[in-house]
DNA sequence: TATTGTTATACTCTATAACTATA
DNA sequence: TATAGTTATAGAGTATAACAATA
């Protein structure tokens, strides 16, 4: 059936993420938040005052692609963006009150979504999966997010 | 650091696949094959005579998006496409001799790539990861690939 | 009527290059 | 000279809708 693909972790990673993404999108319907913006929101909440570049680097998002992402979150009133007093090139990002509420709602939906996707796995297996994935992630080439997008 | 994202399997799945994809792309450089076309080639090899729609369904690719994919593989001389004698609407797909060679080369590269990405995991852990991912995949909504793209 | 393949099209995600303002 | 943010743009990948030929 699957032939040469059957034993490939990369292939199954792709298919598993595809299943996750479809259910995630359904779970978030009506919130106006998708995967990437939600991740940005969560990172800003966990790191108040962080700037766009640093947030992007943590998530593997290029500087150029952060702009529209942050604009959107600011327009939605979920993130505050003020010039950083210690480096006037940068913006200091924080989650607004509405952002905190949106994140709380999203996380409740996501918890249900994760339980749905993982309901065949025991708690020990879920922890093991997180551990295994974490050890793969750390093999990312340094300089994921950006680094030096210019010539 | 990661805040609310830290315990989410979906987030780590995404990051792990991102690391895999970057290394996969590097490993396949110069072959002219990327993730999706390679998967199609492998499926056709494992299922000689399969048609586009069925191959797409197995991989979660829509009918409409299979067209350019197959055109490309045929132009490259990796796949043969002939009208199916038992259903003249469909094409019967098979891998050419050049396709078999391309697939063999690709699989050697991919084996090295997988070993690189998984070198922190024991063989038992790799098998376990495949099992866990497989159990997640099977939660895909029925009707992934296509079904009824029309109105 | 349903299905195979097709075209046209649009939206998201991601990537590069060049620019500005600060440092 | 390097960095933060910006703009413009291009390429994948994926989604829908409508059509012709065949079943």
Tab-separated table of N, CA, C and O in Angstrom, chain B residues 32-133:
chain	number	residue	atom	x	y	z
B	32	UNK	N	15.723	17.076	-8.098
B	32	UNK	CA	14.519	17.572	-8.731
B	32	UNK	C	13.247	17.001	-8.120
B	32	UNK	O	12.156	17.224	-8.625
B	33	UNK	N	13.384	16.248	-7.043
B	33	UNK	CA	12.196	15.692	-6.371
B	33	UNK	C	12.003	16.356	-5.015
B	33	UNK	O	12.948	16.555	-4.264
B	34	UNK	N	10.744	16.676	-4.726
B	34	UNK	CA	10.429	17.189	-3.399
B	34	UNK	C	9.511	16.213	-2.678
B	34	UNK	O	9.198	15.144	-3.199
B	35	UNK	N	9.065	16.636	-1.490
B	35	UNK	CA	8.317	15.714	-0.635
B	35	UNK	C	7.111	15.088	-1.331
B	35	UNK	O	6.977	13.863	-1.368
B	36	UNK	N	6.233	15.922	-1.856
B	36	UNK	CA	4.978	15.408	-2.379
B	36	UNK	C	5.173	14.548	-3.643
B	36	UNK	O	4.653	13.430	-3.706
B	37	UNK	N	5.927	15.040	-4.644
B	37	UNK	CA	6.156	14.194	-5.823
B	37	UNK	C	6.821	12.858	-5.468
B	37	UNK	O	6.472	11.826	-6.048
B	38	UNK	N	7.743	12.887	-4.528
B	38	UNK	CA	8.382	11.642	-4.125
B	38	UNK	C	7.365	10.678	-3.513
B	38	UNK	O	7.387	9.472	-3.794
B	39	UNK	N	6.470	11.199	-2.713
B	39	UNK	CA	5.445	10.344	-2.110
B	39	UNK	C	4.561	9.727	-3.190
B	39	UNK	O	4.222	8.533	-3.133
B	40	UNK	N	4.206	10.526	-4.197
B	40	UNK	CA	3.391	10.007	-5.298
B	40	UNK	C	4.131	8.884	-6.014
B	40	UNK	O	3.570	7.810	-6.282
B	41	UNK	N	5.401	9.125	-6.298
B	41	UNK	CA	6.219	8.120	-6.980
B	41	UNK	C	6.255	6.817	-6.174
B	41	UNK	O	6.082	5.717	-6.735
B	42	UNK	N	6.434	6.930	-4.871
B	42	UNK	CA	6.497	5.738	-4.013
B	42	UNK	C	5.169	4.992	-4.008
B	42	UNK	O	5.133	3.758	-4.031
B	43	UNK	N	4.070	5.747	-3.988
B	43	UNK	CA	2.742	5.125	-3.982
B	43	UNK	C	2.488	4.392	-5.296
B	43	UNK	O	1.948	3.280	-5.321
B	44	UNK	N	2.884	5.004	-6.404
B	44	UNK	CA	2.687	4.365	-7.706
B	44	UNK	C	3.556	3.109	-7.812
B	44	UNK	O	3.111	2.076	-8.336
B	45	UNK	N	4.760	3.176	-7.288
B	45	UNK	CA	5.615	1.992	-7.325
B	45	UNK	C	4.987	0.843	-6.518
B	45	UNK	O	5.019	-0.310	-6.950
B	46	UNK	N	4.410	1.191	-5.378
B	46	UNK	CA	3.836	0.159	-4.508
B	46	UNK	C	2.487	-0.332	-5.022
B	46	UNK	O	2.012	-1.390	-4.609
B	47	UNK	N	1.871	0.437	-5.935
B	47	UNK	CA	0.533	0.097	-6.444
B	47	UNK	C	0.490	0.273	-7.960
B	47	UNK	O	-0.201	1.176	-8.462
B	48	UNK	N	1.194	-0.576	-8.693
B	48	UNK	CA	1.296	-0.383	-10.143
B	48	UNK	C	-0.084	-0.383	-10.790
B	48	UNK	O	-0.939	-1.207	-10.446
B	49	UNK	N	-0.318	0.554	-11.724
B	49	UNK	CA	-1.590	0.631	-12.421
B	49	UNK	C	-2.620	1.476	-11.709
B	49	UNK	O	-3.727	1.685	-12.216
B	50	UNK	N	-2.281	1.982	-10.537
B	50	UNK	CA	-3.208	2.839	-9.779
B	50	UNK	C	-3.540	4.089	-10.607
B	50	UNK	O	-2.751	4.496	-11.452
B	51	UNK	N	-4.686	4.691	-10.393
B	51	UNK	CA	-5.004	5.931	-11.117
B	51	UNK	C	-4.754	7.157	-10.238
B	51	UNK	O	-4.482	7.035	-9.047
B	52	UNK	N	-4.821	8.347	-10.829
B	52	UNK	CA	-4.468	9.577	-10.123
B	52	UNK	C	-5.314	9.802	-8.877
B	52	UNK	O	-4.802	10.142	-7.818
B	53	UNK	N	-6.617	9.598	-9.049
B	53	UNK	CA	-7.525	9.867	-7.943
B	53	UNK	C	-7.229	8.997	-6.742
B	53	UNK	O	-7.158	9.475	-5.602
B	54	UNK	N	-7.015	7.698	-7.006
B	54	UNK	CA	-6.749	6.760	-5.911
B	54	UNK	C	-5.425	7.080	-5.233
B	54	UNK	O	-5.324	7.055	-3.995
B	55	UNK	N	-4.419	7.414	-6.033
B	55	UNK	CA	-3.111	7.768	-5.463
B	55	UNK	C	-3.248	9.013	-4.589
B	55	UNK	O	-2.723	9.078	-3.479
B	56	UNK	N	-3.977	10.004	-5.102
B	56	UNK	CA	-4.190	11.224	-4.349
B	56	UNK	C	-4.920	10.963	-3.043
B	56	UNK	O	-4.555	11.502	-2.003
B	57	UNK	N	-5.932	10.110	-3.101
B	57	UNK	CA	-6.709	9.802	-1.892
B	57	UNK	C	-5.823	9.188	-0.810
B	57	UNK	O	-5.975	9.473	0.363
B	58	UNK	N	-4.890	8.338	-1.219
B	58	UNK	CA	-4.002	7.706	-0.243
B	58	UNK	C	-3.084	8.709	0.439
B	58	UNK	O	-2.615	8.484	1.543
B	59	UNK	N	-2.816	9.805	-0.256
B	59	UNK	CA	-1.862	10.788	0.274
B	59	UNK	C	-2.530	12.062	0.773
B	59	UNK	O	-1.859	12.981	1.235
B	60	UNK	N	-3.856	12.114	0.677
B	60	UNK	CA	-4.546	13.329	1.101
B	60	UNK	C	-4.341	14.484	0.145
B	60	UNK	O	-4.292	15.640	0.551
B	61	UNK	N	-4.220	14.161	-1.151
B	61	UNK	CA	-4.049	15.209	-2.165
B	61	UNK	C	-5.307	15.265	-3.033
B	61	UNK	O	-5.804	14.232	-3.475
B	62	UNK	N	-5.814	16.451	-3.268
B	62	UNK	CA	-7.038	16.620	-4.049
B	62	UNK	C	-6.803	16.272	-5.517
B	62	UNK	O	-5.719	16.530	-6.044
B	63	UNK	N	-7.859	15.749	-6.151
B	63	UNK	CA	-7.818	15.450	-7.586
B	63	UNK	C	-7.196	16.591	-8.382
B	63	UNK	O	-6.298	16.385	-9.198
B	64	UNK	N	-7.722	17.799	-8.141
B	64	UNK	CA	-7.288	18.948	-8.936
B	64	UNK	C	-5.788	19.194	-8.814
B	64	UNK	O	-5.141	19.630	-9.769
B	65	UNK	N	-5.252	18.897	-7.654
B	65	UNK	CA	-3.834	19.162	-7.436
B	65	UNK	C	-2.936	18.029	-7.918
B	65	UNK	O	-1.721	18.199	-8.021
B	66	UNK	N	-3.545	16.891	-8.222
B	66	UNK	CA	-2.764	15.772	-8.741
B	66	UNK	C	-2.341	16.021	-10.187
B	66	UNK	O	-1.318	15.491	-10.630
B	67	UNK	N	-3.109	16.800	-10.909
B	67	UNK	CA	-2.879	16.950	-12.349
B	67	UNK	C	-1.467	17.447	-12.653
B	67	UNK	O	-0.697	16.787	-13.370
B	68	UNK	N	-1.109	18.589	-12.083
B	68	UNK	CA	0.217	19.161	-12.348
B	68	UNK	C	1.308	18.245	-11.804
B	68	UNK	O	2.380	18.115	-12.403
B	69	UNK	N	1.012	17.609	-10.679
B	69	UNK	CA	1.971	16.700	-10.035
B	69	UNK	C	2.322	15.545	-10.975
B	69	UNK	O	3.499	15.235	-11.202
B	70	UNK	N	1.284	14.921	-11.537
B	70	UNK	CA	1.502	13.789	-12.442
B	70	UNK	C	2.119	14.262	-13.757
B	70	UNK	O	3.049	13.634	-14.274
B	71	UNK	N	1.630	15.391	-14.274
B	71	UNK	CA	2.229	15.952	-15.495
B	71	UNK	C	3.741	16.081	-15.338
B	71	UNK	O	4.512	15.719	-16.228
B	72	UNK	N	4.134	16.597	-14.192
B	72	UNK	CA	5.549	16.838	-13.936
B	72	UNK	C	6.342	15.530	-13.904
B	72	UNK	O	7.417	15.425	-14.491
B	73	UNK	N	5.779	14.536	-13.230
B	73	UNK	CA	6.481	13.246	-13.134
B	73	UNK	C	6.544	12.548	-14.487
B	73	UNK	O	7.534	11.867	-14.794
B	74	UNK	N	5.507	12.728	-15.305
B	74	UNK	CA	5.512	12.143	-16.646
B	74	UNK	C	6.553	12.855	-17.524
B	74	UNK	O	7.343	12.214	-18.218
B	75	UNK	N	6.555	14.208	-17.448
B	75	UNK	CA	7.539	14.987	-18.229
B	75	UNK	C	8.969	14.625	-17.856
B	75	UNK	O	9.863	14.627	-18.700
B	76	UNK	N	9.164	14.326	-16.592
B	76	UNK	CA	10.513	13.957	-16.123
B	76	UNK	C	10.852	12.527	-16.511
B	76	UNK	O	11.965	12.055	-16.261
B	77	UNK	N	9.878	11.809	-17.059
B	77	UNK	CA	10.142	10.428	-17.486
B	77	UNK	C	10.164	9.433	-16.340
B	77	UNK	O	10.675	8.319	-16.483
B	78	UNK	N	9.587	9.811	-15.200
B	78	UNK	CA	9.635	8.923	-14.030
B	78	UNK	C	8.380	8.058	-13.920
B	78	UNK	O	8.382	7.019	-13.260
B	79	UNK	N	7.302	8.510	-14.569
B	79	UNK	CA	6.027	7.791	-14.507
B	79	UNK	C	5.457	7.643	-15.920
B	79	UNK	O	5.577	8.556	-16.731
B	80	UNK	N	4.869	6.471	-16.177
B	80	UNK	CA	4.146	6.243	-17.425
B	80	UNK	C	2.653	6.371	-17.160
B	80	UNK	O	2.153	5.856	-16.146
B	81	UNK	N	1.953	7.063	-18.065
B	81	UNK	CA	0.514	7.290	-17.890
B	81	UNK	C	-0.200	6.814	-19.142
B	81	UNK	O	-0.043	7.400	-20.210
B	82	UNK	N	-0.983	5.738	-19.022
B	82	UNK	CA	-1.726	5.229	-20.177
B	82	UNK	C	-3.197	5.098	-19.807
B	82	UNK	O	-3.535	4.899	-18.641
B	83	UNK	N	-4.060	5.250	-20.803
B	83	UNK	CA	-5.492	5.128	-20.539
B	83	UNK	C	-5.790	3.721	-20.002
B	83	UNK	O	-5.312	2.724	-20.532
B	84	UNK	N	-6.561	3.672	-18.942
B	84	UNK	CA	-6.939	2.394	-18.329
B	84	UNK	C	-7.931	1.681	-19.250
B	84	UNK	O	-8.978	2.235	-19.575
B	85	UNK	N	-7.576	0.440	-19.643
B	85	UNK	CA	-8.429	-0.268	-20.595
B	85	UNK	C	-9.802	-0.601	-20.015
B	85	UNK	O	-10.785	-0.706	-20.740
B	86	UNK	N	-9.880	-0.749	-18.700
B	86	UNK	CA	-11.152	-1.157	-18.099
B	86	UNK	C	-12.007	0.044	-17.674
B	86	UNK	O	-13.151	-0.112	-17.251
B	87	UNK	N	-11.451	1.256	-17.737
B	87	UNK	CA	-12.206	2.470	-17.409
B	87	UNK	C	-11.545	3.615	-18.163
B	87	UNK	O	-10.567	4.197	-17.694
B	88	UNK	N	-12.107	3.961	-19.318
B	88	UNK	CA	-11.414	4.886	-20.207
B	88	UNK	C	-11.416	6.329	-19.709
B	88	UNK	O	-10.819	7.207	-20.345
B	89	UNK	N	-12.064	6.571	-18.548
B	89	UNK	CA	-11.934	7.906	-17.949
B	89	UNK	C	-10.587	8.051	-17.252
B	89	UNK	O	-10.069	9.151	-17.098
B	90	UNK	N	-10.075	6.924	-16.774
B	90	UNK	CA	-8.914	6.948	-15.867
B	90	UNK	C	-7.592	6.672	-16.573
B	90	UNK	O	-7.562	6.092	-17.656
B	91	UNK	N	-6.523	7.085	-15.922
B	91	UNK	CA	-5.186	6.751	-16.383
B	91	UNK	C	-4.595	5.696	-15.461
B	91	UNK	O	-4.791	5.729	-14.244
B	92	UNK	N	-3.880	4.776	-16.077
B	92	UNK	CA	-3.163	3.767	-15.304
B	92	UNK	C	-1.722	4.236	-15.167
B	92	UNK	O	-1.066	4.520	-16.169
B	93	UNK	N	-1.253	4.336	-13.941
B	93	UNK	CA	0.095	4.873	-13.704
B	93	UNK	C	1.066	3.764	-13.321
B	93	UNK	O	0.724	2.861	-12.539
B	94	UNK	N	2.262	3.840	-13.875
B	94	UNK	CA	3.338	2.927	-13.474
B	94	UNK	C	4.642	3.711	-13.429
B	94	UNK	O	4.785	4.737	-14.097
B	95	UNK	N	5.583	3.212	-12.636
B	95	UNK	CA	6.894	3.849	-12.530
B	95	UNK	C	7.769	3.330	-13.669
B	95	UNK	O	7.805	2.131	-13.933
B	96	UNK	N	8.451	4.227	-14.355
B	96	UNK	CA	9.358	3.832	-15.436
B	96	UNK	C	10.666	3.306	-14.849
B	96	UNK	O	10.894	3.381	-13.642
B	97	UNK	N	11.519	2.817	-15.725
B	97	UNK	CA	12.845	2.366	-15.305
B	97	UNK	C	13.600	3.532	-14.665
B	97	UNK	O	14.218	3.382	-13.608
B	98	UNK	N	13.532	4.694	-15.304
B	98	UNK	CA	14.189	5.883	-14.744
B	98	UNK	C	13.575	6.245	-13.397
B	98	UNK	O	14.274	6.698	-12.480
B	99	UNK	N	12.257	6.025	-13.265
B	99	UNK	CA	11.577	6.309	-12.005
B	99	UNK	C	12.059	5.411	-10.886
B	99	UNK	O	12.246	5.852	-9.745
B	100	UNK	N	12.270	4.135	-11.233
B	100	UNK	CA	12.774	3.188	-10.232
B	100	UNK	C	14.160	3.610	-9.745
B	100	UNK	O	14.439	3.610	-8.543
B	101	UNK	N	14.994	4.035	-10.704
B	101	UNK	CA	16.345	4.478	-10.341
B	101	UNK	C	16.291	5.748	-9.494
B	101	UNK	O	17.006	5.865	-8.481
B	102	UNK	N	15.419	6.684	-9.888
B	102	UNK	CA	15.289	7.936	-9.137
B	102	UNK	C	14.809	7.663	-7.716
B	102	UNK	O	15.280	8.271	-6.749
B	103	UNK	N	13.876	6.720	-7.612
B	103	UNK	CA	13.332	6.363	-6.297
B	103	UNK	C	14.408	5.704	-5.438
B	103	UNK	O	14.513	5.982	-4.231
B	104	UNK	N	15.221	4.846	-6.044
B	104	UNK	CA	16.288	4.181	-5.288
B	104	UNK	C	17.295	5.202	-4.768
B	104	UNK	O	17.704	5.169	-3.598
B	105	UNK	N	17.649	6.152	-5.635
B	105	UNK	CA	18.582	7.208	-5.218
B	105	UNK	C	17.969	8.030	-4.090
B	105	UNK	O	18.613	8.311	-3.076
B	106	UNK	N	16.696	8.401	-4.285
B	106	UNK	CA	16.013	9.214	-3.277
B	106	UNK	C	15.936	8.486	-1.944
B	106	UNK	O	16.185	9.071	-0.888
B	107	UNK	N	15.618	7.190	-1.983
B	107	UNK	CA	15.460	6.447	-0.732
B	107	UNK	C	16.790	6.332	0.019
B	107	UNK	O	16.809	6.354	1.248
B	108	UNK	N	17.887	6.235	-0.721
B	108	UNK	CA	19.196	6.199	-0.058
B	108	UNK	C	19.460	7.529	0.655
B	108	UNK	O	19.916	7.561	1.808
B	109	UNK	N	19.129	8.627	-0.025
B	109	UNK	CA	19.292	9.945	0.585
B	109	UNK	C	18.397	10.089	1.809
B	109	UNK	O	18.787	10.656	2.834
B	110	UNK	N	17.166	9.579	1.672
B	110	UNK	CA	16.193	9.744	2.744
B	110	UNK	C	16.561	8.883	3.954
B	110	UNK	O	16.355	9.285	5.102
B	111	UNK	N	17.139	7.730	3.685
B	111	UNK	CA	17.563	6.896	4.817
B	111	UNK	C	18.628	7.622	5.635
B	111	UNK	O	18.578	7.642	6.865
B	112	UNK	N	19.572	8.243	4.917
B	112	UNK	CA	20.616	9.015	5.615
B	112	UNK	C	19.990	10.189	6.365
B	112	UNK	O	20.355	10.491	7.509
B	113	UNK	N	19.034	10.839	5.701
B	113	UNK	CA	18.327	11.975	6.317
B	113	UNK	C	17.597	11.549	7.585
B	113	UNK	O	17.685	12.214	8.633
B	114	UNK	N	16.907	10.435	7.521
B	114	UNK	CA	16.158	9.968	8.713
B	114	UNK	C	17.124	9.600	9.842
B	114	UNK	O	16.867	9.899	11.009
B	115	UNK	N	18.228	8.960	9.485
B	115	UNK	CA	19.207	8.610	10.521
B	115	UNK	C	19.780	9.856	11.173
B	115	UNK	O	20.037	9.879	12.383
B	116	UNK	N	19.974	10.896	10.349
B	116	UNK	CA	20.491	12.155	10.874
B	116	UNK	C	19.492	12.766	11.861
B	116	UNK	O	19.858	13.186	12.958
B	117	UNK	N	18.220	12.789	11.477
B	117	UNK	CA	17.204	13.422	12.321
B	117	UNK	C	16.904	12.620	13.587
B	117	UNK	O	16.459	13.156	14.590
B	118	UNK	N	17.105	11.317	13.497
B	118	UNK	CA	16.684	10.445	14.599
B	118	UNK	C	17.870	9.877	15.368
B	118	UNK	O	17.706	8.931	16.141
B	119	UNK	N	19.048	10.455	15.197
B	119	UNK	CA	20.222	9.797	15.774
B	119	UNK	C	20.269	9.826	17.291
B	119	UNK	O	21.064	9.112	17.882
B	120	UNK	N	19.392	10.648	17.886
B	120	UNK	CA	19.340	10.632	19.358
B	120	UNK	C	18.367	9.572	19.872
B	120	UNK	O	18.252	9.353	21.071
B	121	UNK	N	17.648	8.932	18.967
B	121	UNK	CA	16.660	7.929	19.379
B	121	UNK	C	17.197	6.519	19.124
B	121	UNK	O	17.798	6.261	18.080
B	122	UNK	N	16.940	5.643	20.059
B	122	UNK	CA	17.285	4.239	19.859
B	122	UNK	C	16.337	3.631	18.826
B	122	UNK	O	15.315	4.230	18.489
B	123	UNK	N	16.694	2.439	18.341
B	123	UNK	CA	15.816	1.776	17.370
B	123	UNK	C	14.439	1.507	17.993
B	123	UNK	O	13.418	1.644	17.323
B	124	UNK	N	14.434	1.143	19.253
B	124	UNK	CA	13.155	0.886	19.929
B	124	UNK	C	12.326	2.166	20.001
B	124	UNK	O	11.104	2.148	19.800
B	125	UNK	N	12.998	3.279	20.249
B	125	UNK	CA	12.278	4.554	20.333
B	125	UNK	C	11.745	4.980	18.966
B	125	UNK	O	10.662	5.552	18.865
B	126	UNK	N	12.496	4.682	17.906
B	126	UNK	CA	12.021	5.025	16.563
B	126	UNK	C	10.762	4.209	16.232
B	126	UNK	O	9.804	4.751	15.676
B	127	UNK	N	10.787	2.942	16.585
B	127	UNK	CA	9.627	2.078	16.327
B	127	UNK	C	8.426	2.576	17.127
B	127	UNK	O	7.288	2.613	16.637
B	128	UNK	N	8.695	2.973	18.363
B	128	UNK	CA	7.628	3.479	19.223
B	128	UNK	C	7.040	4.769	18.643
B	128	UNK	O	5.815	4.954	18.613
B	129	UNK	N	7.907	5.642	18.167
B	129	UNK	CA	7.446	6.897	17.561
B	129	UNK	C	6.556	6.612	16.351
B	129	UNK	O	5.483	7.214	16.202
B	130	UNK	N	6.979	5.680	15.517
B	130	UNK	CA	6.166	5.314	14.353
B	130	UNK	C	4.798	4.803	14.788
B	130	UNK	O	3.771	5.134	14.197
B	131	UNK	N	4.788	4.001	15.831
B	131	UNK	CA	3.523	3.459	16.336
B	131	UNK	C	2.614	4.577	16.853
B	131	UNK	O	1.420	4.623	16.525
B	132	UNK	N	3.179	5.484	17.627
B	132	UNK	CA	2.377	6.579	18.187
B	132	UNK	C	1.830	7.477	17.078
B	132	UNK	O	0.653	7.851	17.083
B	133	UNK	N	2.678	7.802	16.106
B	133	UNK	CA	2.231	8.647	14.990
B	133	UNK	C	1.135	7.950	14.191
B	133	UNK	O	0.154	8.568	13.780
